[in-house]
Coordinates of C-alpha atoms and ligand atoms in Angstrom, one line a residue:
M1 CA 6.0 -24.2 -4.3
K2 CA 7.3 -20.8 -5.2
T3 CA 6.4 -17.6 -3.5
S4 CA 6.2 -14.3 -5.4
I5 CA 4.9 -10.8 -5.0
A6 CA 4.0 -8.1 -7.5
T7 CA 6.3 -5.0 -7.4
V8 CA 3.2 -2.8 -7.2
S9 CA 2.6 -4.2 -3.7
I10 CA 5.7 -2.5 -2.2
S11 CA 6.7 1.1 -1.7
G12 CA 9.9 2.7 -2.9
N13 CA 11.7 3.0 -6.1
F14 CA 12.4 -0.1 -8.3
A15 CA 15.7 -1.0 -6.7
E16 CA 14.3 -0.6 -3.2
K17 CA 11.4 -2.8 -4.1
L18 CA 13.6 -5.6 -5.4
E19 CA 15.9 -5.4 -2.3
A20 CA 12.9 -5.6 0.1
I21 CA 11.4 -8.6 -1.9
A22 CA 14.7 -10.5 -1.9
A23 CA 15.4 -9.8 1.8
A24 CA 11.9 -11.0 2.8
G25 CA 12.6 -14.4 1.3
F26 CA 10.4 -14.5 -1.8
H27 CA 11.5 -16.7 -4.7
G28 CA 10.3 -14.3 -7.4
L29 CA 8.4 -11.2 -8.3
E30 CA 5.8 -10.0 -10.8
I31 CA 7.0 -7.1 -12.8
F32 CA 4.2 -4.5 -12.8
E33 CA 4.7 -2.6 -16.0
Q34 CA 4.5 0.9 -14.4
D35 CA 7.4 0.1 -12.1
F36 CA 9.5 -1.1 -15.0
I37 CA 8.7 1.9 -17.2
A38 CA 9.6 4.3 -14.3
H39 CA 12.9 2.6 -13.9
D40 CA 15.9 3.8 -15.9
A41 CA 17.6 0.7 -17.2
N42 CA 16.9 -1.5 -20.3
P43 CA 14.9 -4.7 -20.0
R44 CA 18.0 -7.0 -20.3
E45 CA 19.8 -5.1 -17.5
V46 CA 16.6 -5.3 -15.3
G47 CA 16.3 -9.0 -15.9
E48 CA 20.0 -9.6 -15.1
M49 CA 19.8 -7.4 -11.9
I50 CA 16.8 -9.4 -10.7
R51 CA 18.5 -12.7 -11.3
A52 CA 21.7 -11.5 -9.7
M53 CA 19.7 -10.9 -6.5
G54 CA 18.6 -14.6 -6.6
L55 CA 15.0 -13.7 -7.7
E56 CA 13.1 -14.8 -10.8
I57 CA 10.6 -12.9 -12.8
T58 CA 7.4 -15.0 -12.4
I59 CA 5.2 -12.9 -14.7
F60 CA 4.9 -9.6 -16.5
Q61 CA 1.7 -7.7 -16.1
P62 CA -0.8 -6.2 -16.9
F63 CA -1.6 -6.1 -20.6
R64 CA -5.0 -4.4 -20.9
D65 CA -7.9 -4.3 -23.4
F66 CA -6.9 -7.1 -25.7
E67 CA -9.9 -9.3 -26.4
G68 CA -13.1 -8.8 -28.4
L69 CA -12.2 -5.6 -30.2
P70 CA -13.3 -4.6 -33.8
D71 CA -10.7 -3.8 -36.4
P72 CA -8.6 -1.7 -36.6
L73 CA -8.5 -1.7 -32.8
R74 CA -8.1 -5.5 -32.9
A75 CA -5.0 -5.4 -35.2
K76 CA -3.5 -2.7 -33.0
A77 CA -4.0 -4.8 -29.9
F78 CA -2.1 -7.7 -31.6
D79 CA 0.6 -5.3 -32.5
R80 CA 0.9 -4.1 -29.0
A81 CA 1.0 -7.7 -27.8
E82 CA 4.0 -8.4 -30.1
H83 CA 5.8 -5.4 -28.6
K84 CA 5.3 -6.7 -25.1
F85 CA 6.4 -10.2 -26.2
D86 CA 9.7 -8.6 -27.3
L87 CA 10.0 -6.9 -23.9
I88 CA 9.3 -9.9 -21.7
Q89 CA 11.8 -12.0 -23.7
E90 CA 14.4 -9.4 -23.0
L91 CA 13.4 -9.3 -19.3
G92 CA 13.8 -13.1 -19.2
T93 CA 10.3 -14.4 -18.4
D94 CA 7.9 -16.5 -20.4
L95 CA 4.5 -15.4 -19.0
M96 CA 2.3 -12.4 -19.6
L97 CA -0.9 -11.5 -17.9
I98 CA -3.8 -10.1 -19.9
C99 CA -6.7 -8.8 -17.8
S100 CA -10.2 -8.8 -19.1
S101 CA -11.0 -5.8 -21.3
C102 CA -12.6 -2.6 -20.0
H103 CA -12.4 -1.0 -23.4
P104 CA -15.6 0.9 -24.3
E105 CA -15.5 -0.6 -27.8
A106 CA -15.0 -4.2 -26.8
I107 CA -17.8 -6.2 -28.4
G108 CA -18.0 -9.2 -26.0
G109 CA -18.9 -12.8 -27.0
I110 CA -17.1 -15.8 -25.5
D111 CA -16.2 -17.3 -28.9
R112 CA -14.9 -14.0 -30.3
A113 CA -12.6 -13.7 -27.3
A114 CA -11.6 -17.3 -27.5
A115 CA -10.7 -16.9 -31.2
D116 CA -8.5 -13.8 -30.3
F117 CA -6.7 -15.9 -27.7
H118 CA -6.2 -18.8 -30.0
E119 CA -4.6 -16.5 -32.5
L120 CA -2.4 -14.9 -29.8
G121 CA -1.5 -18.4 -28.6
E122 CA 0.0 -19.2 -32.0
L123 CA 2.2 -16.0 -31.8
A124 CA 3.2 -16.8 -28.3
K125 CA 4.1 -20.4 -29.2
K126 CA 6.5 -19.3 -31.9
R127 CA 8.5 -17.5 -29.2
G128 CA 8.0 -20.1 -26.5
L129 CA 5.9 -17.7 -24.4
R130 CA 2.7 -18.2 -22.5
V131 CA -0.3 -15.9 -21.9
G132 CA -2.6 -16.0 -18.9
Y133 CA -6.1 -14.4 -18.9
E134 CA -7.5 -12.9 -15.7
A135 CA -11.1 -11.7 -15.2
L136 CA -11.1 -8.3 -13.5
A137 CA -14.1 -8.0 -11.2
W138 CA -15.1 -4.9 -13.1
G139 CA -14.3 -6.1 -16.7
R140 CA -16.6 -4.9 -19.3
H141 CA -17.9 -8.2 -20.5
V142 CA -15.8 -10.7 -18.5
N143 CA -15.8 -10.2 -14.8
D144 CA -16.1 -13.7 -13.4
H145 CA -13.4 -16.4 -13.4
R146 CA -15.9 -18.9 -14.7
D147 CA -16.4 -16.9 -17.9
A148 CA -12.6 -16.4 -18.2
W149 CA -12.2 -20.1 -17.9
E150 CA -14.8 -20.8 -20.6
I151 CA -12.8 -18.5 -23.0
V152 CA -9.5 -20.2 -22.2
R153 CA -11.2 -23.6 -22.6
R154 CA -12.5 -22.7 -26.0
A155 CA -9.3 -21.0 -27.1
D156 CA -8.0 -24.5 -26.8
H157 CA -4.3 -23.6 -27.0
E158 CA -1.5 -25.0 -24.9
N159 CA 0.1 -21.5 -24.6
I160 CA -3.1 -19.9 -23.3
G161 CA -4.1 -20.4 -19.7
L162 CA -6.2 -18.9 -16.9
I163 CA -5.1 -16.6 -14.1
L164 CA -7.1 -16.4 -10.9
D165 CA -7.1 -13.6 -8.3
S166 CA -8.7 -14.1 -4.9
Y167 CA -9.9 -10.5 -4.9
H168 CA -11.8 -10.7 -8.2
T169 CA -13.5 -14.0 -7.2
L170 CA -14.2 -13.3 -3.5
A171 CA -15.1 -9.6 -3.7
R172 CA -17.8 -10.6 -6.2
K173 CA -18.9 -13.2 -3.8
I174 CA -18.4 -16.0 -6.3
D175 CA -18.1 -19.4 -4.6
P176 CA -14.4 -20.3 -4.6
D177 CA -15.3 -24.0 -4.8
T178 CA -16.2 -23.4 -8.5
I179 CA -12.4 -23.3 -9.0
R180 CA -12.2 -27.0 -8.2
R181 CA -13.7 -27.8 -11.6
I182 CA -10.8 -26.2 -13.5
P183 CA -7.8 -28.4 -14.4
G184 CA -4.7 -27.3 -12.5
D185 CA -2.4 -27.3 -15.5
K186 CA -4.6 -24.7 -17.3
I187 CA -4.2 -22.3 -14.3
F188 CA -1.0 -20.5 -15.2
F189 CA -0.8 -18.1 -12.3
V190 CA -2.7 -17.1 -9.1
H191 CA -2.9 -13.7 -7.3
F192 CA -3.5 -13.7 -3.6
A193 CA -5.0 -10.6 -2.0
D194 CA -7.3 -10.0 0.9
A195 CA -9.6 -7.0 1.5
P196 CA -11.7 -5.5 4.3
A197 CA -15.4 -6.1 4.2
I198 CA -16.6 -2.7 3.3
D199 CA -19.3 -1.8 0.9
M200 CA -17.6 0.0 -1.9
D201 CA -17.2 0.1 -5.6
L202 CA -15.3 -3.0 -6.6
L203 CA -12.6 -1.2 -8.6
Y204 CA -12.0 1.4 -6.0
R205 CA -11.7 -1.1 -3.2
S206 CA -9.3 -3.2 -5.2
R207 CA -7.0 -0.3 -6.1
H208 CA -6.8 1.2 -2.6
F209 CA -7.8 -1.3 0.1
R210 CA -6.4 -4.7 -0.8
N211 CA -4.3 -6.1 2.0
M212 CA -2.2 -9.2 2.9
P213 CA -4.0 -12.5 3.4
G214 CA -5.2 -12.6 6.9
E215 CA -5.4 -8.8 7.2
G216 CA -8.8 -8.5 5.7
D217 CA -12.1 -10.4 5.7
L218 CA -12.1 -12.5 2.5
D219 CA -12.2 -16.3 2.7
M220 CA -8.5 -16.7 1.7
I221 CA -8.4 -20.2 3.1
G222 CA -11.4 -21.3 1.1
F223 CA -10.0 -19.8 -2.0
T224 CA -6.5 -21.3 -1.5
R225 CA -7.9 -24.7 -0.7
A226 CA -9.9 -24.7 -4.0
V227 CA -6.9 -23.6 -6.0
M228 CA -4.6 -26.2 -4.5
A229 CA -7.3 -28.9 -5.0
T230 CA -7.0 -28.4 -8.8
G231 CA -3.3 -29.6 -8.7
Y232 CA -2.1 -26.1 -9.5
S233 CA 1.6 -26.0 -9.0
G234 CA 2.6 -22.5 -10.1
P235 CA 3.7 -19.7 -7.8
I236 CA 1.6 -18.3 -5.1
S237 CA 1.9 -14.6 -5.6
L238 CA 0.8 -11.5 -3.7
E239 CA -0.7 -8.6 -5.6
I240 CA -1.7 -5.9 -3.2
F241 CA -2.8 -2.4 -4.2
N242 CA -3.0 -0.5 -0.9
D243 CA -2.6 3.2 -0.2
Q244 CA -1.0 2.7 3.3
F245 CA 1.5 0.2 1.9
R246 CA 2.5 2.6 -0.9
G247 CA 3.6 5.0 1.7
G248 CA 5.1 2.4 4.1
Q249 CA 8.6 0.9 4.6
P250 CA 9.5 -1.4 1.7
K251 CA 11.2 -4.0 4.0
T252 CA 8.4 -4.1 6.5
I253 CA 5.7 -4.6 3.9
A254 CA 7.7 -7.3 2.0
K255 CA 8.3 -9.1 5.3
D256 CA 4.6 -8.8 6.3
G257 CA 3.7 -10.2 2.9
Y258 CA 5.9 -13.2 3.3
R259 CA 4.6 -13.8 6.8
S260 CA 1.0 -13.6 5.6
L261 CA 1.7 -16.2 2.8
L262 CA 3.4 -18.7 5.2
A263 CA 0.6 -18.3 7.7
L264 CA -1.9 -18.9 4.9
I265 CA -0.2 -22.0 3.6
D266 CA 0.0 -23.3 7.2
D267 CA -3.7 -22.6 7.7
V268 CA -4.6 -24.3 4.4
H269 CA -2.5 -27.3 5.3
R270 CA -4.2 -27.7 8.7
A271 CA -7.7 -27.2 7.1
E272 CA -7.1 -29.8 4.3
P273 CA -4.0 -31.9 5.1
A274 CA -4.5 -34.0 1.9
L275 CA -3.5 -31.1 -0.4
A276 CA -0.1 -31.2 -1.9
L277 CA 1.6 -28.2 -0.3
T278 CA 5.1 -27.7 0.7
V279 CA 4.6 -26.3 4.2
P280 CA 7.1 -25.2 6.7
D281 CA 6.9 -27.6 9.7
M282 CA 5.7 -25.1 12.2
P283 CA 3.7 -25.3 15.5
A284 CA 0.1 -24.3 15.3
R285 CA -1.0 -20.8 16.4
I286 CA -0.2 -20.4 20.0
Q287 CA -3.0 -20.3 22.7
A288 CA -2.1 -17.3 24.8
K289 CA -3.0 -17.7 28.5
G290 CA -2.7 -14.1 29.5
L291 CA -0.1 -11.5 30.4
S292 CA 2.4 -12.9 32.8
F293 CA 4.2 -9.6 33.3
I294 CA 4.5 -6.1 31.9
E295 CA 7.9 -4.5 32.2
F296 CA 8.7 -0.8 32.3
A297 CA 12.1 0.8 31.6
S298 CA 12.6 3.7 33.8
K299 CA 15.3 5.6 35.8
G300 CA 15.9 8.1 38.5
Q301 CA 13.1 10.5 39.4
D302 CA 10.9 9.0 36.6
A303 CA 11.1 5.6 38.3
E304 CA 10.2 7.2 41.6
T305 CA 7.2 8.8 40.0
L306 CA 6.1 5.5 38.4
G307 CA 6.6 3.7 41.7
A308 CA 4.4 6.3 43.5
L309 CA 1.7 5.9 40.9
L310 CA 1.8 2.1 41.2
S311 CA 1.7 2.4 44.9
S312 CA -1.4 4.7 44.6
L313 CA -3.0 2.0 42.5
G314 CA -2.5 -0.4 45.4
F315 CA 0.6 -2.3 44.2
T316 CA 3.4 -3.1 46.5
A317 CA 7.0 -3.7 45.6
C318 CA 7.1 -7.4 46.4
A319 CA 10.5 -8.5 45.3
D320 CA 13.8 -7.4 43.8
H321 CA 15.8 -9.3 41.2
L322 CA 18.9 -11.0 42.6
T323 CA 21.3 -9.3 40.3
L324 CA 19.5 -6.8 38.1
D325 CA 18.1 -3.4 39.2
L326 CA 14.6 -4.7 38.6
T327 CA 11.7 -4.5 41.0
L328 CA 8.5 -6.6 40.9
W329 CA 5.4 -4.8 41.8
A330 CA 2.4 -7.1 42.2
Q331 CA -1.3 -7.1 43.1
G332 CA -3.7 -10.0 42.6
D333 CA -2.3 -11.9 39.5
I334 CA -0.8 -8.7 38.0
R335 CA 3.0 -8.3 37.8
I336 CA 4.5 -5.0 36.8
L337 CA 8.3 -4.9 36.6
V338 CA 10.3 -1.7 36.8
N339 CA 13.7 -2.0 35.2
R340 CA 16.3 0.6 36.3
E341 CA 19.3 -1.1 34.7
T342 CA 21.9 1.3 33.2
K343 CA 22.9 -1.1 30.5
G344 CA 21.3 -3.6 28.2
Y345 CA 18.0 -3.5 26.3
A346 CA 15.8 -1.8 28.9
S347 CA 18.3 1.0 29.4
S348 CA 18.4 1.7 25.7
A349 CA 14.6 1.7 25.6
F350 CA 14.5 4.3 28.3
T351 CA 17.0 6.4 26.5
L352 CA 15.0 6.3 23.3
H353 CA 11.4 6.5 24.7
G354 CA 11.6 7.7 28.3
T355 CA 9.6 5.7 30.8
N356 CA 7.8 3.1 28.8
V357 CA 6.8 -0.5 28.5
C358 CA 9.8 -2.2 27.0
D359 CA 8.9 -5.8 27.5
I360 CA 5.8 -8.0 27.9
G361 CA 5.6 -11.6 29.0
I362 CA 2.9 -13.8 27.5
A363 CA 1.9 -17.0 29.3
V364 CA 1.8 -20.0 27.0
E365 CA 1.7 -23.7 27.2
D366 CA 5.2 -24.2 25.6
A367 CA 7.5 -21.3 25.3
K368 CA 10.0 -23.0 23.0
E369 CA 7.3 -23.9 20.6
A370 CA 5.8 -20.4 20.6
A371 CA 9.2 -18.8 19.8
E372 CA 9.7 -21.4 17.1
R373 CA 6.5 -20.5 15.3
A374 CA 7.4 -16.8 15.6
Q375 CA 10.8 -17.4 14.2
L376 CA 9.5 -19.4 11.3
L377 CA 7.1 -16.6 10.5
G378 CA 10.0 -14.2 10.2
A379 CA 10.2 -12.7 13.8
D380 CA 13.7 -12.1 15.1
L381 CA 14.7 -13.8 18.3
F382 CA 15.8 -11.5 21.1
E383 CA 18.8 -12.4 23.1
Q384 CA 21.1 -10.4 25.4
P385 CA 23.9 -11.8 27.6
I386 CA 22.5 -13.1 30.9
D387 CA 23.9 -14.6 34.0
P388 CA 24.5 -18.4 33.2
E389 CA 22.6 -19.2 36.4
H390 CA 19.4 -17.5 35.2
L391 CA 16.6 -19.0 33.2
K392 CA 16.8 -18.6 29.5
I393 CA 13.4 -17.3 28.6
P394 CA 12.6 -17.4 24.9
A395 CA 11.9 -13.9 23.5
I396 CA 11.3 -12.2 20.2
H397 CA 11.4 -8.7 18.9
G398 CA 7.8 -7.4 18.7
Q399 CA 6.6 -4.4 16.7
S400 CA 8.0 -0.9 17.3
G401 CA 11.1 -2.2 19.0
G402 CA 9.3 -3.9 22.0
I403 CA 10.3 -7.3 23.3
L404 CA 7.9 -10.2 23.9
H405 CA 8.9 -13.0 26.3
Y406 CA 7.1 -16.4 26.4
I407 CA 6.6 -17.8 29.9
D408 CA 5.4 -21.4 30.5
D409 CA 4.9 -23.8 33.4
K410 CA 5.9 -26.8 31.3
T411 CA 9.7 -25.9 31.2
G412 CA 9.6 -24.2 34.6
L413 CA 9.9 -20.6 33.3
S414 CA 7.1 -19.4 35.5
N415 CA 9.3 -20.2 38.5
V416 CA 11.4 -17.2 37.6
W417 CA 9.8 -15.2 40.3
D418 CA 10.9 -17.7 43.0
L419 CA 14.3 -18.4 41.5
E420 CA 15.5 -15.0 40.5
F421 CA 13.9 -12.6 43.0
T422 CA 14.6 -11.9 46.6
N423 CA 12.9 -10.3 49.6
R424 CA 9.7 -11.8 48.4
A425 CA 6.4 -10.7 49.8
D426 CA 2.9 -11.8 48.8
P427 CA 1.2 -9.7 46.1
S428 CA -0.9 -6.9 47.5
Q429 CA -4.7 -7.1 47.5
A430 CA -4.9 -3.4 48.5
A431 CA -7.3 -2.1 45.8
G432 CA -8.8 -5.4 44.7
L433 CA -7.2 -5.3 41.2
T434 CA -7.1 -9.0 40.0
R435 CA -5.5 -9.3 36.6
V436 CA -4.7 -7.4 33.4
D437 CA -7.9 -6.9 31.5
H438 CA -6.2 -5.5 28.4
M439 CA -3.2 -3.7 27.2
G440 CA -3.4 -0.9 24.6
H441 CA -0.8 -0.5 21.9
T442 CA -0.7 2.8 20.0
M443 CA 0.8 3.0 16.6
S444 CA 0.4 5.3 13.5
Y445 CA -2.6 4.3 11.5
E446 CA -0.4 3.1 8.6
D447 CA 1.2 0.5 10.8
M448 CA -2.1 -1.0 12.2
L449 CA -2.4 -3.9 9.7
S450 CA 1.2 -4.9 10.3
W451 CA 0.5 -5.1 14.1
S452 CA -2.6 -7.1 13.7
L453 CA -0.9 -9.5 11.3
F454 CA 2.0 -9.9 13.8
Y455 CA -0.3 -10.9 16.7
T456 CA -2.9 -12.9 14.7
T457 CA -0.4 -15.1 12.9
L458 CA 1.5 -15.9 16.1
F459 CA -1.4 -16.4 18.5
D460 CA -4.9 -17.8 18.2
L461 CA -6.8 -14.5 18.5
K462 CA -10.0 -13.2 17.1
K463 CA -10.2 -9.7 15.7
S464 CA -13.1 -7.5 16.6
A465 CA -14.5 -4.9 14.3
M466 CA -12.6 -1.7 13.9
V467 CA -14.2 1.2 15.9
D468 CA -13.7 4.9 15.5
V469 CA -12.5 6.7 18.7
V470 CA -13.2 10.4 18.4
D471 CA -10.5 12.6 19.9
P472 CA -11.4 16.3 19.8
D473 CA -8.4 16.8 17.5
G474 CA -8.8 13.8 15.1
L475 CA -9.8 10.3 14.7
V476 CA -8.2 7.2 16.2
R477 CA -9.1 3.7 14.9
S478 CA -9.2 1.0 17.4
Q479 CA -9.3 -2.7 17.0
A480 CA -9.3 -5.4 19.7
L481 CA -7.5 -8.8 19.4
E482 CA -8.7 -11.4 21.9
S483 CA -7.9 -14.9 22.8
L484 CA -11.1 -17.1 22.6
D485 CA -11.4 -17.3 26.4
G486 CA -10.6 -13.6 26.9
S487 CA -7.4 -14.3 28.9
L488 CA -5.4 -12.2 26.5
R489 CA -6.9 -8.9 25.2
I490 CA -4.9 -6.4 23.3
T491 CA -6.2 -3.2 21.7
L492 CA -4.5 -1.6 18.7
N493 CA -5.0 2.1 18.4
G494 CA -4.0 3.7 15.1
A495 CA -3.4 7.5 15.2
E496 CA -3.8 9.5 12.1
T497 CA -2.5 12.8 13.3
H498 CA 0.0 14.0 15.9
K499 CA -2.7 16.1 17.5
T500 CA -4.7 13.3 19.0
M501 CA -3.9 12.0 22.5
A502 CA -2.6 8.9 20.8
G503 CA -0.6 10.7 18.1
R504 CA 0.9 13.0 20.6
F505 CA 2.0 10.0 22.7
L506 CA 3.8 8.6 19.7
A507 CA 5.5 11.9 18.9
E508 CA 6.6 12.6 22.5
S509 CA 7.7 9.0 23.4
S510 CA 9.5 8.4 20.0
N511 CA 7.0 5.7 19.1
A512 CA 6.8 3.8 22.4
S513 CA 4.3 0.9 21.9
V514 CA 2.1 0.6 25.0
Q515 CA 0.0 3.6 25.9
H516 CA -2.3 2.1 28.4
I517 CA -2.9 -0.8 30.7
A518 CA -6.3 -1.8 32.1
F519 CA -6.6 -3.8 35.3
A520 CA -9.7 -5.8 36.2
T521 CA -11.6 -5.6 39.4
D522 CA -14.7 -7.5 40.6
D523 CA -16.1 -4.5 42.3
I524 CA -15.3 -1.1 40.9
F525 CA -16.9 0.9 43.6
A526 CA -15.0 -0.9 46.4
S527 CA -11.8 -0.6 44.4
A528 CA -12.4 3.2 43.8
Q529 CA -12.8 3.6 47.6
R530 CA -9.7 1.6 48.4
L531 CA -7.7 3.4 45.7
E532 CA -8.6 6.7 47.3
A533 CA -7.2 5.4 50.6
C534 CA -4.0 4.5 48.7
G535 CA -3.7 8.1 47.4
F536 CA -4.9 7.5 43.9
A537 CA -5.9 10.6 41.9
P538 CA -8.6 9.7 39.3
L539 CA -9.1 11.4 36.0
P540 CA -11.8 14.0 36.7
I541 CA -14.8 13.5 34.3
A542 CA -17.1 16.3 33.2
R543 CA -20.4 16.5 35.1
N544 CA -22.3 16.8 31.8
Y545 CA -21.3 13.2 31.1
Y546 CA -23.3 11.9 34.1
A547 CA -26.4 14.0 33.1
D548 CA -26.2 12.2 29.7
L549 CA -25.7 8.8 31.3
A550 CA -29.0 9.3 33.2
A551 CA -30.7 10.0 29.9
R552 CA -29.2 7.1 28.0
F553 CA -29.4 4.3 30.5
D554 CA -31.7 3.0 33.2
I555 CA -29.4 3.7 36.1
D556 CA -30.9 4.2 39.6
A557 CA -30.1 7.5 41.3
A558 CA -27.9 6.0 44.0
T559 CA -25.6 4.2 41.4
L560 CA -25.5 7.3 39.3
A561 CA -24.4 9.4 42.3
R562 CA -21.6 6.9 43.0
L563 CA -20.4 6.9 39.4
R564 CA -20.3 10.7 39.5
A565 CA -18.7 10.9 42.9
Q566 CA -16.0 8.4 41.9
N567 CA -15.4 9.6 38.3
I568 CA -16.4 6.2 37.0
L569 CA -17.5 5.8 33.3
Y570 CA -20.3 3.4 32.3
D571 CA -21.3 1.5 29.2
E572 CA -23.4 -1.6 28.5
D573 CA -24.2 -4.0 25.7
A574 CA -26.7 -6.7 25.2
R575 CA -24.6 -9.0 27.4
G576 CA -23.6 -6.9 30.3
K577 CA -22.2 -3.8 31.9
F578 CA -18.8 -2.1 31.8
F579 CA -17.3 0.3 34.4
Q580 CA -14.1 2.3 33.8
L581 CA -12.0 4.4 36.1
Y582 CA -8.9 6.2 34.7
S583 CA -5.6 7.4 36.2
R584 CA -4.2 10.8 35.2
P585 CA -1.8 10.7 32.3
F586 CA 1.9 10.2 33.0
A587 CA 5.1 9.7 31.0
D588 CA 4.3 11.3 27.7
G589 CA 0.6 10.4 27.8
M590 CA 0.5 6.9 29.2
F591 CA -2.4 6.0 31.5
F592 CA -3.8 3.2 33.6
E593 CA -7.4 2.1 33.7
I594 CA -9.4 0.0 36.1
V595 CA -12.4 -1.8 34.6
Q596 CA -15.2 -4.1 35.7
R597 CA -17.1 -6.3 33.3
T598 CA -20.3 -8.0 34.3
G599 CA -22.4 -10.6 32.4
G600 CA -20.0 -11.0 29.5
Y601 CA -19.8 -7.4 28.2
E602 CA -17.6 -7.7 25.1
G603 CA -16.3 -4.2 24.3
Y604 CA -13.9 -1.7 25.7
G605 CA -16.1 1.3 26.5
G606 CA -15.6 2.9 23.0
P607 CA -18.6 5.3 23.4
N608 CA -16.8 6.8 26.5
A609 CA -13.5 7.4 24.7
P610 CA -14.3 10.9 23.5
F611 CA -15.1 12.0 27.1
R612 CA -12.1 10.3 28.6
I613 CA -9.8 11.9 26.0
A614 CA -11.3 15.3 26.5
A615 CA -10.7 15.0 30.2
Q616 CA -7.1 13.9 29.7
K617 CA -6.4 16.8 27.4
R618 CA -8.1 19.3 29.7
L619 CA -5.8 18.1 32.5
M620 CA -2.7 18.4 30.3
R621 CA -3.7 21.9 29.2
Q622 CA -4.5 23.1 32.7
K623 CA -1.0 22.2 33.9
G624 CA 0.4 24.0 30.9
I625 CA 2.8 21.1 30.2
P626 CA 2.2 18.3 27.8
N627 CA 3.4 15.6 30.1
V628 CA 1.6 15.8 33.4
R629 CA 3.0 13.9 36.3
P630 CA 0.4 12.3 38.5
Q631 CA -0.7 14.3 41.6
M632 CA -0.2 12.3 44.7
S633 CA -2.1 13.2 47.8
Ligands
DHB1 O1 -6.5 -2.9 -11.0 C1 -6.1 -3.4 -12.1 O2 -6.2 -2.8 -13.1 C2 -5.5 -4.8 -12.0 C3 -4.5 -5.1 -12.9 C4 -4.0 -6.4 -12.9 C5 -4.4 -7.3 -12.0 O3 -3.9 -8.5 -11.9 C6 -5.5 -7.0 -11.1 O4 -5.9 -7.9 -10.3 C7 -6.0 -5.7 -11.1
MG2 MG1 -4.7 -9.7 -10.2

């Protein structure tokens, strides 16, 4: 089975597109006509250049407004087709895509269109070429693959076949199982594209919001299963029109595309093992069992400041690494590492970003298997020289330069704390913080899909709906990824401008990846009191907020008074309640959060975000410096 991608899916000039497509591992590419026309080389040279890169041209597209025209437009359309046949022969491919006509003068009529295609089939046959017909979801007369198939069937020509496109079928809510009735050898080509579930004009959504399989909400697995059930054996090809991708990094987008296709094929194989698919033999999506550790890179005075903040949060420095300048701070089941090494990965991360989270450890059943899945999906393994006595813990490069380690009990990796750390004391219970509730990544909005694809293809996570977080200076989009049992929760926060709290963090930390960490407690009021005793300085919340809370929710006066006195934010949903207490910002705008969930509350306090952000910005402005250090009492 060959993988392919349309050049229109990738940003950059023609040469950059080709390079990115080849580097990502695709077998071939679809030449999108515009990309070819904009490029300054003749078709023969273009074909040779592509083949020299080890790629094949899987199709040339699109040819528009062909079928069902009255003369003289009809004759002109055949004439245009002959010109394009010359071109594709020089490029060195044998397949051309015709999309259903949007021409205002197209007459319609299944048999008229079929007759046009039969006649074109004869011309194609003389040259050994083939033509595929695709129904655009907004085609003037043909906008459903079932009608396109009827035309192809009646055209009854071996050189004329059908082209399917997941977007056109699924965006129109056509049952993909109707594809199972089409003979596989008459399907000449298939386009794969996902899209978000937003109510929007079909053409506009297609041209601007398509995304990689798995990044959107369409039933890509159902569609692919139906296609494969027909016996289709042509390329599986991505055709993604997306505004963010057009402005992105060619290599990243091509790599994401390849990752999305492999994950899709793997999903389809697991859903319907009887289908003839060449699948990479990869472990299933990994069940994450939580965050085993979060590691900061820091140094000197910065590390002292971070230590003081952790201590005010009730953490104690429980152990030191045997050979590295690495301290383990712990409380309940939470492990925070502070790495002060002057060489190696953490040191470079500190040089680049300042104090930041450089590494996270995810607890899994089998670390080796987890790393294997990641590697097969295109992730790069992370390795740096270690003491031969130390555990070799599998790790990969995450997004934005971060490292992700896999920790398991199965191969003894979770013994690392006993084996490699000294002066061990029990974790603190000082403020009653029990575990990491969630960790918040911040990235620019353009990169959000890439991040969610990374996590959701590696781990078994569900995506919650995207929410808007209103910052006084712009909008931040936030999306949560959660393991089914809630043991791993990650939020992705996409900043659109540098003026937002999130955008400023990115600018000032040179794109560090973790902006906040939320710890869980079973009793937020008790924790707040104990934190005060530890010297914790909470983020002061505007008094107006509490007056509004009283109006919005049924909260008794005593509870409201405690919330106000302790600067605790409150939210509730149909299932339960949510309490939040924030630290002051540190290190370029990072912050900690303490949360309590009761009764299965599912969110992250989204409605409170504007008030929290306003408070953070107020504090940063008051101090007159962008990067406020926490105030210790
Ligand atoms: O948006 C379009 O015009 C267009 C063109 C060719 C395709 O294959 C397609 O799916 C859409
Ligand atoms: Mg298409």
